[in-house]
PDB file of C-alpha atoms in Angstrom:
ATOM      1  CA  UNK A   1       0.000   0.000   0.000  1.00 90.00           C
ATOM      2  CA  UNK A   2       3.099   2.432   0.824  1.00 89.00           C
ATOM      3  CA  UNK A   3       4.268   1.661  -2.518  1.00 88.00           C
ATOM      4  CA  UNK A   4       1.043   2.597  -4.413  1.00 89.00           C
ATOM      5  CA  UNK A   5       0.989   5.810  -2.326  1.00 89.00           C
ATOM      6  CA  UNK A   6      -1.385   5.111   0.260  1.00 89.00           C
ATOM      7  CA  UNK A   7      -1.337   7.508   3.858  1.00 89.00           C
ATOM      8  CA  UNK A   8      -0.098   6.052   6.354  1.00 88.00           C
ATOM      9  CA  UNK A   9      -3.625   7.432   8.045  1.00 88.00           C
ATOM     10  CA  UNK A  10      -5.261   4.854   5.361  1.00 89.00           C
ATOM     11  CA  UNK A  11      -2.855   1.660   6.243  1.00 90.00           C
ATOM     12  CA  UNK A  12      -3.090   2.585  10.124  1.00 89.00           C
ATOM     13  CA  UNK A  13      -7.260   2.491   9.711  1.00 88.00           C
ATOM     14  CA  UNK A  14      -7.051  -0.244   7.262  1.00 89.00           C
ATOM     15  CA  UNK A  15      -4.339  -2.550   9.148  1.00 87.00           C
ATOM     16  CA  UNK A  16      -5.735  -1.375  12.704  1.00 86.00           C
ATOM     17  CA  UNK A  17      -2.232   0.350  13.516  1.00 85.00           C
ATOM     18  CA  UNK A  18      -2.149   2.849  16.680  1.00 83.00           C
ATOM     19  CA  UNK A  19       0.716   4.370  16.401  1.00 85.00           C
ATOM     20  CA  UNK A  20       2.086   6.265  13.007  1.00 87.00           C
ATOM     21  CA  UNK A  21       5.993   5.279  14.139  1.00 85.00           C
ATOM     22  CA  UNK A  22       5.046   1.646  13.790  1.00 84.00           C
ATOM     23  CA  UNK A  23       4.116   1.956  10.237  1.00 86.00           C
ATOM     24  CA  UNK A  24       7.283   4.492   9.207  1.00 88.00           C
ATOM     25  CA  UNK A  25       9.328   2.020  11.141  1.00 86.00           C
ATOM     26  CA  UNK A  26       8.326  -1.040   9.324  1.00 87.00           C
ATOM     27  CA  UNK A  27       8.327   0.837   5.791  1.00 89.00           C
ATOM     28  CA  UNK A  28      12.118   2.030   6.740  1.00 87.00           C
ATOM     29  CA  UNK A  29      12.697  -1.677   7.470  1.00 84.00           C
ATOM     30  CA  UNK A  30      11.819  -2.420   4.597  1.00 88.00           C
ATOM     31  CA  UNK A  31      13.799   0.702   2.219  1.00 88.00           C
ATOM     32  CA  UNK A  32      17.199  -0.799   3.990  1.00 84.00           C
ATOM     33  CA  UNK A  33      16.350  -4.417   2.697  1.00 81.00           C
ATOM     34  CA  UNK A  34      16.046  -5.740   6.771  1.00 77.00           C
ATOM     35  CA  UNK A  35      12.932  -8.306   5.413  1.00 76.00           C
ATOM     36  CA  UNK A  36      14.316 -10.358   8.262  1.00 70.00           C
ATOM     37  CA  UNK A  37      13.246  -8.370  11.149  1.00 72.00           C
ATOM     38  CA  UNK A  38      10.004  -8.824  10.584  1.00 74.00           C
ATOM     39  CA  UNK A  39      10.151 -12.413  11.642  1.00 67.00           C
ATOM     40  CA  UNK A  40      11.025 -11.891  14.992  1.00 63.00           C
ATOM     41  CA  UNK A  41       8.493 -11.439  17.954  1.00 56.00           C
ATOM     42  CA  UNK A  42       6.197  -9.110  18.929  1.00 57.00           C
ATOM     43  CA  UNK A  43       7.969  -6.532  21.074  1.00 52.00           C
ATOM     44  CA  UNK A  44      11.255  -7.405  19.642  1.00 47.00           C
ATOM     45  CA  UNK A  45      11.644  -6.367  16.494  1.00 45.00           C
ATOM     46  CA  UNK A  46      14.689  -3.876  17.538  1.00 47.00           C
ATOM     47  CA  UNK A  47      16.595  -6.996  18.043  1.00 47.00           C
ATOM     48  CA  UNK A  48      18.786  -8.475  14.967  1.00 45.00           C
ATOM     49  CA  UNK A  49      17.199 -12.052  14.247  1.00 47.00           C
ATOM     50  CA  UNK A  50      21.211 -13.338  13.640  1.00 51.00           C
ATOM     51  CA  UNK A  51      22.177 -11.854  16.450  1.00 55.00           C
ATOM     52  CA  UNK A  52      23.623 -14.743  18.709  1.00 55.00           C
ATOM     53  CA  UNK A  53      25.247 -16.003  15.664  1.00 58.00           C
ATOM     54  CA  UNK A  54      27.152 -13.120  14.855  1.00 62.00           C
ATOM     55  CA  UNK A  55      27.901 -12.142  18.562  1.00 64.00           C
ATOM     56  CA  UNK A  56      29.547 -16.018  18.747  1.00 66.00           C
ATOM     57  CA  UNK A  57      31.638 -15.394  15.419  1.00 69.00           C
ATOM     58  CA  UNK A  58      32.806 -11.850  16.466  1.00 69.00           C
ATOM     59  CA  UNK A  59      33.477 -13.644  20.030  1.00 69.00           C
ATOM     60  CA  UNK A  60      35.559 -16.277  18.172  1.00 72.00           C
ATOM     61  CA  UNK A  61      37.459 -13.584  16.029  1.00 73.00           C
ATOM     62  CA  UNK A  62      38.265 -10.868  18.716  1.00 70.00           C
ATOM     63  CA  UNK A  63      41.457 -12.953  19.908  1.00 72.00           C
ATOM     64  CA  UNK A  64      43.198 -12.305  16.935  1.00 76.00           C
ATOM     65  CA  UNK A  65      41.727  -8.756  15.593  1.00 77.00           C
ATOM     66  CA  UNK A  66      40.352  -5.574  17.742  1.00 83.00           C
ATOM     67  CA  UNK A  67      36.548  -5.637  17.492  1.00 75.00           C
ATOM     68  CA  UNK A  68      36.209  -2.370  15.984  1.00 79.00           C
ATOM     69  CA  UNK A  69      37.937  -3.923  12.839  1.00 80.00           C
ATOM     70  CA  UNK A  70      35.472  -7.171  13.312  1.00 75.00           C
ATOM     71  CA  UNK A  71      32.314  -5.055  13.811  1.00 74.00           C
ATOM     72  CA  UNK A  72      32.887  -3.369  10.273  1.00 79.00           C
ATOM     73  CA  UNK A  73      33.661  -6.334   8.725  1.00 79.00           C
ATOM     74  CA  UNK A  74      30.315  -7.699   9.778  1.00 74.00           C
ATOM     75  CA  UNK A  75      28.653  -4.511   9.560  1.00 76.00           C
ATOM     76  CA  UNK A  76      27.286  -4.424  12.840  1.00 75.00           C
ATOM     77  CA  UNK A  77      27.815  -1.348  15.010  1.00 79.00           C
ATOM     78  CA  UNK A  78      29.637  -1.367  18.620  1.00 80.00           C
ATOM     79  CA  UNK A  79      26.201  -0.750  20.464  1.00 80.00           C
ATOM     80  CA  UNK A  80      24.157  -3.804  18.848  1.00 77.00           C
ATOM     81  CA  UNK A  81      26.838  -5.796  19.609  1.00 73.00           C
ATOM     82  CA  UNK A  82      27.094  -5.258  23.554  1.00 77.00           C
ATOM     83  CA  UNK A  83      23.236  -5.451  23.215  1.00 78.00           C
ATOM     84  CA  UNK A  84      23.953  -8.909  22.391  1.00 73.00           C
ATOM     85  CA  UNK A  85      26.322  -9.256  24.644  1.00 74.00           C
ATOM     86  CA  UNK A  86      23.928  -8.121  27.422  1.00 76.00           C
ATOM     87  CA  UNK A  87      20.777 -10.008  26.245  1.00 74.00           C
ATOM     88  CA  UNK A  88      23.468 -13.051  26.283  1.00 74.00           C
ATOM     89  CA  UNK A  89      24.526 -12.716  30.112  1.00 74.00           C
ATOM     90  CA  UNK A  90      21.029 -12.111  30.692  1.00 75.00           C
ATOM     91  CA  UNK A  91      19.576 -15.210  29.309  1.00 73.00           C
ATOM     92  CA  UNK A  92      22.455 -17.224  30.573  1.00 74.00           C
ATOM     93  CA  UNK A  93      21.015 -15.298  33.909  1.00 80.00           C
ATOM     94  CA  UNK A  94      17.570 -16.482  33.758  1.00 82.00           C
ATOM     95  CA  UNK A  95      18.822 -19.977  33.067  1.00 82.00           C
ATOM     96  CA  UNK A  96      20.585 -20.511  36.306  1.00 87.00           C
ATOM     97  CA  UNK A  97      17.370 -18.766  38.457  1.00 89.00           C
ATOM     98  CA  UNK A  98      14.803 -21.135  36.731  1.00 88.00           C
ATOM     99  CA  UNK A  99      17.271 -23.974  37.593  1.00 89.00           C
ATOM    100  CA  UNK A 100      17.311 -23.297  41.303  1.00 90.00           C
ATOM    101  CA  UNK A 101      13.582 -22.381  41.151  1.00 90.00           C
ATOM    102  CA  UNK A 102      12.834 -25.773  39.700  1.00 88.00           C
ATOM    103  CA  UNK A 103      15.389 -27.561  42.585  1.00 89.00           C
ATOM    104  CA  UNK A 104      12.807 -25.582  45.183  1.00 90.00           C
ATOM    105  CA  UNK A 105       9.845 -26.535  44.244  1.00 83.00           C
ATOM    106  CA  UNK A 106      10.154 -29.677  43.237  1.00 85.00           C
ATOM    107  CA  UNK A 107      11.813 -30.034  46.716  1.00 87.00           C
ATOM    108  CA  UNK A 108       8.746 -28.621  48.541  1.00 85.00           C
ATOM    109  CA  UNK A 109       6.107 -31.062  46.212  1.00 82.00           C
ATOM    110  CA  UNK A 110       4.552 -27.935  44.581  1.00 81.00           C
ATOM    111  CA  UNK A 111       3.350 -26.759  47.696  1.00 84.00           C
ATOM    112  CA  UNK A 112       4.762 -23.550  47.934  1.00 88.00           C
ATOM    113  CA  UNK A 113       3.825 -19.968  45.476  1.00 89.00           C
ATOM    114  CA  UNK A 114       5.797 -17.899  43.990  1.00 90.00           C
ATOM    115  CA  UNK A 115       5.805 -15.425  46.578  1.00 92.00           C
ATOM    116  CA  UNK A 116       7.494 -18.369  48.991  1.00 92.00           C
ATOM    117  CA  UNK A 117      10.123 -19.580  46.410  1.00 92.00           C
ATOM    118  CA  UNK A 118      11.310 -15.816  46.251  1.00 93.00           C
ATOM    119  CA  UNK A 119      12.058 -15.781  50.080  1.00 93.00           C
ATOM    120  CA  UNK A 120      13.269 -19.520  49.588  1.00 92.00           C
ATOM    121  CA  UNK A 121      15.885 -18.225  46.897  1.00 92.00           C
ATOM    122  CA  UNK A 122      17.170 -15.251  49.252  1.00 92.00           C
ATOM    123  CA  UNK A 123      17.436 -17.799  52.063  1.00 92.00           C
ATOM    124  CA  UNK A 124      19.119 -20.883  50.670  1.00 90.00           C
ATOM    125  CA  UNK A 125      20.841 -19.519  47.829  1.00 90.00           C
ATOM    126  CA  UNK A 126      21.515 -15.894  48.736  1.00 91.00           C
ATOM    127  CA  UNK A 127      19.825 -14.491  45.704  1.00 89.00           C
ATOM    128  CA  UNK A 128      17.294 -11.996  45.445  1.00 92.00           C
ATOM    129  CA  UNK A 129      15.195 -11.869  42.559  1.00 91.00           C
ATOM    130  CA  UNK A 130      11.861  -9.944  42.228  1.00 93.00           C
ATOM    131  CA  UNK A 131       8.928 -12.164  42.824  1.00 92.00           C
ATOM    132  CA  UNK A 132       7.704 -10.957  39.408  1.00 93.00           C
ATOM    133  CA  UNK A 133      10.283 -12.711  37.776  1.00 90.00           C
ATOM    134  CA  UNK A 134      10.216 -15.773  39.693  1.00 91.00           C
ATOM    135  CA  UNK A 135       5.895 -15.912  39.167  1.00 92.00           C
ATOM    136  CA  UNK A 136       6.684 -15.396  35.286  1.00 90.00           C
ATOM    137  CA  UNK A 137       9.076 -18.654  35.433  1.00 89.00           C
ATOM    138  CA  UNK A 138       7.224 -20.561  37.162  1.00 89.00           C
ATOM    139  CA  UNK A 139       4.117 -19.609  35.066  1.00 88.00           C
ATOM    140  CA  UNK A 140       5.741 -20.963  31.955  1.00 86.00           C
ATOM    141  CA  UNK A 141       6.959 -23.946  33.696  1.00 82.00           C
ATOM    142  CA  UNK A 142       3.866 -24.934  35.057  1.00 80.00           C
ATOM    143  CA  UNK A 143       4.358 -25.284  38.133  1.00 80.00           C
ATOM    144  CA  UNK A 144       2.320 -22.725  40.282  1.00 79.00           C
ATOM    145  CA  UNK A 145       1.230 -24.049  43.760  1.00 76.00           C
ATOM    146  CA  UNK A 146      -1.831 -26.464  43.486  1.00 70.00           C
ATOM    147  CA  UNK A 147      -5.081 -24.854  44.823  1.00 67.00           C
ATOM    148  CA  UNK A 148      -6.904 -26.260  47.683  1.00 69.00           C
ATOM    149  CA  UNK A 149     -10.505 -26.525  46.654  1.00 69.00           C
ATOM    150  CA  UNK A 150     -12.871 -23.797  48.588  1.00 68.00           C
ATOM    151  CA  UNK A 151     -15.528 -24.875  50.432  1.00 67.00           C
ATOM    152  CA  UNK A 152     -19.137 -23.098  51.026  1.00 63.00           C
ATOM    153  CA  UNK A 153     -20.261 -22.447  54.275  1.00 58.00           C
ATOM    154  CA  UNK A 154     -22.902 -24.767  56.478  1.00 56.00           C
ATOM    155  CA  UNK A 155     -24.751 -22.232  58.449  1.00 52.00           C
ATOM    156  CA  UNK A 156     -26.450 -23.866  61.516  1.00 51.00           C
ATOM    157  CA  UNK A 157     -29.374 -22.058  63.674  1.00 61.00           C
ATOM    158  CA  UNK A 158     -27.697 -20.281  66.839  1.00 61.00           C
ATOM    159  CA  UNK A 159     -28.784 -20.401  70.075  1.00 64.00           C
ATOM    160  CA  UNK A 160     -26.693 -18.114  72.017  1.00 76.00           C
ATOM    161  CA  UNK A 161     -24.805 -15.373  69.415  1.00 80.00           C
ATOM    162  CA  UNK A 162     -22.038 -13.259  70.921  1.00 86.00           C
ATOM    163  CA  UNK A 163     -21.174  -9.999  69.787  1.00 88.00           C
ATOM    164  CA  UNK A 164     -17.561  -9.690  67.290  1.00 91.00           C
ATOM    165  CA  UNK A 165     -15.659  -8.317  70.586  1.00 91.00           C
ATOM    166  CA  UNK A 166     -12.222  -9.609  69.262  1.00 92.00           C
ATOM    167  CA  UNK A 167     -12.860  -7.174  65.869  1.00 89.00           C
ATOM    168  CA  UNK A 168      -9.909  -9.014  63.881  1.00 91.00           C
ATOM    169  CA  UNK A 169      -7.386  -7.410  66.430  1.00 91.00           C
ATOM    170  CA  UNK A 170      -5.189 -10.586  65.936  1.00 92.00           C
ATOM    171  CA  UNK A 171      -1.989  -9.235  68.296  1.00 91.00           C
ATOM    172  CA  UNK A 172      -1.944  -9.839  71.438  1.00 92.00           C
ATOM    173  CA  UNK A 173       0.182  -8.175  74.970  1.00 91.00           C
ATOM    174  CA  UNK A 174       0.708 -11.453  76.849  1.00 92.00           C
ATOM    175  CA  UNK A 175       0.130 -15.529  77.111  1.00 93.00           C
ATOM    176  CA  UNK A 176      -3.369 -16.533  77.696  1.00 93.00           C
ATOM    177  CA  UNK A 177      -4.452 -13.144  76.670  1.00 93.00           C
ATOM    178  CA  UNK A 178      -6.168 -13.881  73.328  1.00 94.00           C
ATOM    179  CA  UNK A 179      -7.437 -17.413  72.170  1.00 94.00           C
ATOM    180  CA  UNK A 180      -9.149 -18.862  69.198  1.00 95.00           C
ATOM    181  CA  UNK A 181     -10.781 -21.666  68.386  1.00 95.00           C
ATOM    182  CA  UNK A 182     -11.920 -23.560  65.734  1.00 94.00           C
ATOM    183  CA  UNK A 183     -13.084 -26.783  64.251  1.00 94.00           C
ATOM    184  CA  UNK A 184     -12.180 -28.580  61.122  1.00 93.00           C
ATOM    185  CA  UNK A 185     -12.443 -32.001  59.404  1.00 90.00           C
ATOM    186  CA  UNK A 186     -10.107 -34.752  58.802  1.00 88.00           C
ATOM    187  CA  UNK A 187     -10.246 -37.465  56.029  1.00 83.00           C
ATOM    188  CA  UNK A 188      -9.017 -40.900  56.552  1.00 78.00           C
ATOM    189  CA  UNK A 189     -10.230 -43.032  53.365  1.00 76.00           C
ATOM    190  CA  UNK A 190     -13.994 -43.347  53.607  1.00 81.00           C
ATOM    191  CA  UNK A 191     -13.426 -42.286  57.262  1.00 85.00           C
ATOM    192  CA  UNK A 192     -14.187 -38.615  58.261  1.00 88.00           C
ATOM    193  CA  UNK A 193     -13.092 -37.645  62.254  1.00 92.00           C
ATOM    194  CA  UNK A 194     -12.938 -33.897  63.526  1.00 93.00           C
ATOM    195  CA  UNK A 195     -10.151 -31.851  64.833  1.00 94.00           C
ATOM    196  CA  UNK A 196     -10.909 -29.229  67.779  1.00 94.00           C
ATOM    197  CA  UNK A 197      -7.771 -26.582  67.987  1.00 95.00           C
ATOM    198  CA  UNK A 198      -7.542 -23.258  70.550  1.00 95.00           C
ATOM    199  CA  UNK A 199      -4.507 -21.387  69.565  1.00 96.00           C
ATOM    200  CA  UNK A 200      -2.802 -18.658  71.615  1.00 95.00           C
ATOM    201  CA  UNK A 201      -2.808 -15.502  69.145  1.00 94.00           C
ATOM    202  CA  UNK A 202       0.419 -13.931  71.525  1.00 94.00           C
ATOM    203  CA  UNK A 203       2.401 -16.262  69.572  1.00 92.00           C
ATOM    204  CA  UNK A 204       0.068 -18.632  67.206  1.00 93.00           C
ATOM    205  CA  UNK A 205       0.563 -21.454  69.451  1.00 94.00           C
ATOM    206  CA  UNK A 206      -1.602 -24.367  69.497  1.00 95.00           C
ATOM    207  CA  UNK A 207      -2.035 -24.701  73.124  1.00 95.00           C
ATOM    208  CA  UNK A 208      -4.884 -27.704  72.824  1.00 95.00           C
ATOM    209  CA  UNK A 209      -6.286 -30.026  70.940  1.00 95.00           C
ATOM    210  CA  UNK A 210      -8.923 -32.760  70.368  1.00 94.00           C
ATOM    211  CA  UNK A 211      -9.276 -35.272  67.997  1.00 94.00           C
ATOM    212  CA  UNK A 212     -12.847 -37.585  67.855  1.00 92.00           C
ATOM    213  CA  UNK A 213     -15.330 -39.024  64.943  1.00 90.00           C
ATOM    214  CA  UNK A 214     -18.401 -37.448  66.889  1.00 88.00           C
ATOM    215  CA  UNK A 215     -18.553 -33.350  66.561  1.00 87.00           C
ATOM    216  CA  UNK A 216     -20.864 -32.401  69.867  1.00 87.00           C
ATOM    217  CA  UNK A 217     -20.586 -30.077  72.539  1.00 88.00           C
ATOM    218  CA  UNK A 218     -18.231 -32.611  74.503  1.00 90.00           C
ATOM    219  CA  UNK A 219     -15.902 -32.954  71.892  1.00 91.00           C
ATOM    220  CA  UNK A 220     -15.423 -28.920  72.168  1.00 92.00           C
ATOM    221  CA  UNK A 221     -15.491 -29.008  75.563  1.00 92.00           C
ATOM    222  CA  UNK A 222     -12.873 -31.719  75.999  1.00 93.00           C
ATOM    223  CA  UNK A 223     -10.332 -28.780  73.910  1.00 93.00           C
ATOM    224  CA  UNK A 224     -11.535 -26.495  76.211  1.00 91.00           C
ATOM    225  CA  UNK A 225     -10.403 -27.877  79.781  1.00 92.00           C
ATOM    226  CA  UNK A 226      -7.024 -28.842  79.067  1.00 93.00           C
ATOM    227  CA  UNK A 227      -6.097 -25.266  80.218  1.00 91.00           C
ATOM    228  CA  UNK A 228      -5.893 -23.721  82.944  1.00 89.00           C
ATOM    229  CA  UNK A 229      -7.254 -19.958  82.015  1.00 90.00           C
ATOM    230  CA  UNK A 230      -7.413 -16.634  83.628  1.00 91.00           C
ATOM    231  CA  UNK A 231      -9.992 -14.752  84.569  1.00 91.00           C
ATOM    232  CA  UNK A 232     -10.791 -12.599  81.509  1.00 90.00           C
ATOM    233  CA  UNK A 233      -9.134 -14.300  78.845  1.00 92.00           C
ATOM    234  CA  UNK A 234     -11.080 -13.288  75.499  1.00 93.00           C
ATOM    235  CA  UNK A 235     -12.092 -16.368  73.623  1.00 94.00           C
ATOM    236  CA  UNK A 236     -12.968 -16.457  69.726  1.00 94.00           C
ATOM    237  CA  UNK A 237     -14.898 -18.451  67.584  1.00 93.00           C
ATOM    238  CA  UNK A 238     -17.545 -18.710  64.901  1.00 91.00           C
ATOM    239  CA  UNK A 239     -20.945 -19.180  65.115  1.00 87.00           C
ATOM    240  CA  UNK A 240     -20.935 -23.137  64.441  1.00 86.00           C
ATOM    241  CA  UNK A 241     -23.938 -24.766  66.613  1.00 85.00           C
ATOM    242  CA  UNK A 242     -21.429 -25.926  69.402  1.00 88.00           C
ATOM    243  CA  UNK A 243     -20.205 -22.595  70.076  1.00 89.00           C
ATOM    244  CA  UNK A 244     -23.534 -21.611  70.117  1.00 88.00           C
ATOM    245  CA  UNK A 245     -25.203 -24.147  72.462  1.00 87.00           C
ATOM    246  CA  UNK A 246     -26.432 -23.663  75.773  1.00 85.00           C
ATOM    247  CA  UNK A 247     -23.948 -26.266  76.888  1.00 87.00           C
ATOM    248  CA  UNK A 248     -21.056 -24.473  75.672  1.00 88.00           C
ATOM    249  CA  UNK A 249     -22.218 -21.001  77.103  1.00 88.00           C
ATOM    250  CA  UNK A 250     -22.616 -22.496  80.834  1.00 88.00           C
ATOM    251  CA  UNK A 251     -18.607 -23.796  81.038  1.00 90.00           C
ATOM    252  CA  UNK A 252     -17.585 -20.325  79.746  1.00 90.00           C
ATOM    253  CA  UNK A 253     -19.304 -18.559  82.324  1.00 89.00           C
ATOM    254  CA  UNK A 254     -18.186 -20.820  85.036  1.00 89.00           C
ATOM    255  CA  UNK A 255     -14.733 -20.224  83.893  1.00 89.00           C
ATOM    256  CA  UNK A 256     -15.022 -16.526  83.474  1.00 91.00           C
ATOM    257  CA  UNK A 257     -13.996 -16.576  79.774  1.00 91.00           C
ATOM    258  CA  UNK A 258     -15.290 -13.715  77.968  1.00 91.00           C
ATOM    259  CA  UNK A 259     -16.465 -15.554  74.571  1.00 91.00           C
ATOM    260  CA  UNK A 260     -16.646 -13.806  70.986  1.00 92.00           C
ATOM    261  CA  UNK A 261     -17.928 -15.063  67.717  1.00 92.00           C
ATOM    262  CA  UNK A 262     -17.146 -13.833  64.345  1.00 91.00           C
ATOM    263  CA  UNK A 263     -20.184 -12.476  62.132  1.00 90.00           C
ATOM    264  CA  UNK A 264     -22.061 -14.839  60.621  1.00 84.00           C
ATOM    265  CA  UNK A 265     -20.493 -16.175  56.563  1.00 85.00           C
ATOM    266  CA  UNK A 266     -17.300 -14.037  57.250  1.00 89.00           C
ATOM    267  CA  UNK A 267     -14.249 -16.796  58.637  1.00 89.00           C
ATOM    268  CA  UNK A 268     -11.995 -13.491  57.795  1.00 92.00           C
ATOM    269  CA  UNK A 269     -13.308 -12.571  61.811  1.00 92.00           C
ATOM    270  CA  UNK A 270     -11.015 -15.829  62.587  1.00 93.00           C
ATOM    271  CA  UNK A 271      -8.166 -15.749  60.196  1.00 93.00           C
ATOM    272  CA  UNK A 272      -5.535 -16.804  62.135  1.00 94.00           C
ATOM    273  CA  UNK A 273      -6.986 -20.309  63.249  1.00 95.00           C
ATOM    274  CA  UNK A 274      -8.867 -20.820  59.890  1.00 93.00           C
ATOM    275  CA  UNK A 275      -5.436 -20.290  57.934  1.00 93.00           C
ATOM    276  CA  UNK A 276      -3.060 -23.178  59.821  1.00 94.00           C
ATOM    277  CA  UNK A 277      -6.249 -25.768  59.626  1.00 93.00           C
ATOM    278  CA  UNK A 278      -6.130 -24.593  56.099  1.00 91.00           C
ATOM    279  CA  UNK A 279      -2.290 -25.162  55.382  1.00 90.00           C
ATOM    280  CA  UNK A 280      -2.398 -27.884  57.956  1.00 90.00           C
ATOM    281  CA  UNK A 281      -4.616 -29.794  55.357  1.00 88.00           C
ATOM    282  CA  UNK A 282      -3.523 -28.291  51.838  1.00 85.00           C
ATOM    283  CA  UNK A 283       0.183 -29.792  53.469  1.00 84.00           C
ATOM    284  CA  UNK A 284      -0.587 -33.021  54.142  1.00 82.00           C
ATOM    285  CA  UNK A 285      -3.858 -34.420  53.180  1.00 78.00           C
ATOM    286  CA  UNK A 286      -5.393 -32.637  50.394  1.00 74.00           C
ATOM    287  CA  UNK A 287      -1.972 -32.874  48.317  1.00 74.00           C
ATOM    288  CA  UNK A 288      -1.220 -36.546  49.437  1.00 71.00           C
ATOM    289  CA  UNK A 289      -3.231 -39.665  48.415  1.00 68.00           C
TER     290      UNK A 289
END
């Protein structure tokens, strides 16, 4: 279309071409006989397509001749050919992170993002790389972390519903301060049995624990007096029908625990105990047969 004298306004509304530069660039491409440039990627087309073939020759030549001489021989100028040179060290760069990437996750079973491999490459191999970078390799690899599957909430009818007095305030001054608790389920082959944890939010401890195949009032309650608590001590949970039964509500009185529940469809209220049942799972059942 150049050629017959079209505008470039007609090719750019004919081709669908945003910028004018693109089209003057291409055309001059084309004036200086450079057909071969258009072969190469999108977003790359400033980049010789015999580059690393030329850089190796010039590298193989330079021991005998200056590479000024070389470079005009080859008609290449000085600054395309420490591009190369760059883009070279560069890629030969990239090779050796996606190497120790692959070593990490492969010796973690795919459990671990990208975010974790970047601290994982700082740590073991002293290397810091942006976790950009390291999500982009991994990306084309394959090998992002597995998902757990979600799970919708079952909403039971409450008998007793306490007010949100915790308010996501997850930090806490002292031991025994701050608990949470929480219940979650276990699968053993066609075998389902429940886990009851109360963990310390001073310093995510889990500071009991119950394991049963009946989920009842007991069960939680058997969790509940393996400690020894203060008088005060603020105790979360979520509005499941245990935490919610009369026979829960009379212990914590008795003990003088002031109870909390998070607001009903929102386990964000309890983060910190719903995350390590999560991980606790995605780590060892959910990924492993």
């Amino acid at each position: 279309m150049k050629k017959t004298g079209k505008s470039n306004k007609f090719i750019m509304d004919t081709l669908g071409i945003k910028n004018v530069s693109q089209a003057k660039t291409w055309w001059q491409w084309y004036q200086n006989d450079e057909l071969y440039r258009f072969q190469q990627p999108v977003g790359k087309q400033y980049t010789y397509g015999n580059g690393m073939k030329q850089l190796s020759e010039v590298e193989q030549y330079k021991k005998t001749c200056p590479v000024s001489i070389i470079l005009e021989c080859f008609g290449v100028k000085c600054s395309t050919f420490y591009r190369w040179k760059q883009e070279c060290k560069n890629s030969q760069k990239r090779d050796e992170i996606a190497d120790k990437i692959e070593q990490l996750y492969m010796r973690n079973h795919f459990i671990y993002g990208y975010r974790t491999i970047t601290r994982l490459l700082k740590k073991v191999y002293n290397l810091v790389v942006n976790r950009k970078k390291v999500y982009r390799i991994m990306k084309e690899k394959g090998c992002l972390c597995r998902v757990r599957p979600k799970k919708g909430p079952k909403l039971g009818k409450p008998y007793h519903v306490t007010d949100n007095k915790l308010d996501r305030d997850f930090q806490a001054d002292k031991p025994m301060e701050k608990l949470v608790i929480d219940i979650t389920y276990l699968y053993f082959g066609n075998c389902r049995l429940y886990l009851s944890s109360i963990m310390d939010l001073y310093n995510r401890e889990i500071v009991a624990y119950t394991i049963s195949d009946c989920q009842d009032t007991n069960f939680v309650l058997d969790t509940l007096h393996q400690l020894e608590l203060p008088q005060g001590v603020l105790l979360h949970s979520d509005q499941g029908s245990v935490y919610t039964s009369k026979a829960y509500y009379q212990p914590c009185i008795e003990k003088g625990i002031t109870r909390s529940m998070s607001r009903k469809g929102t386990p964000a209220d309890n983060a910190c105990i719903e995350w390590f049942h999560s991980v606790f799972k995605s780590e060892t059942f959910s990924l492993h047969k």
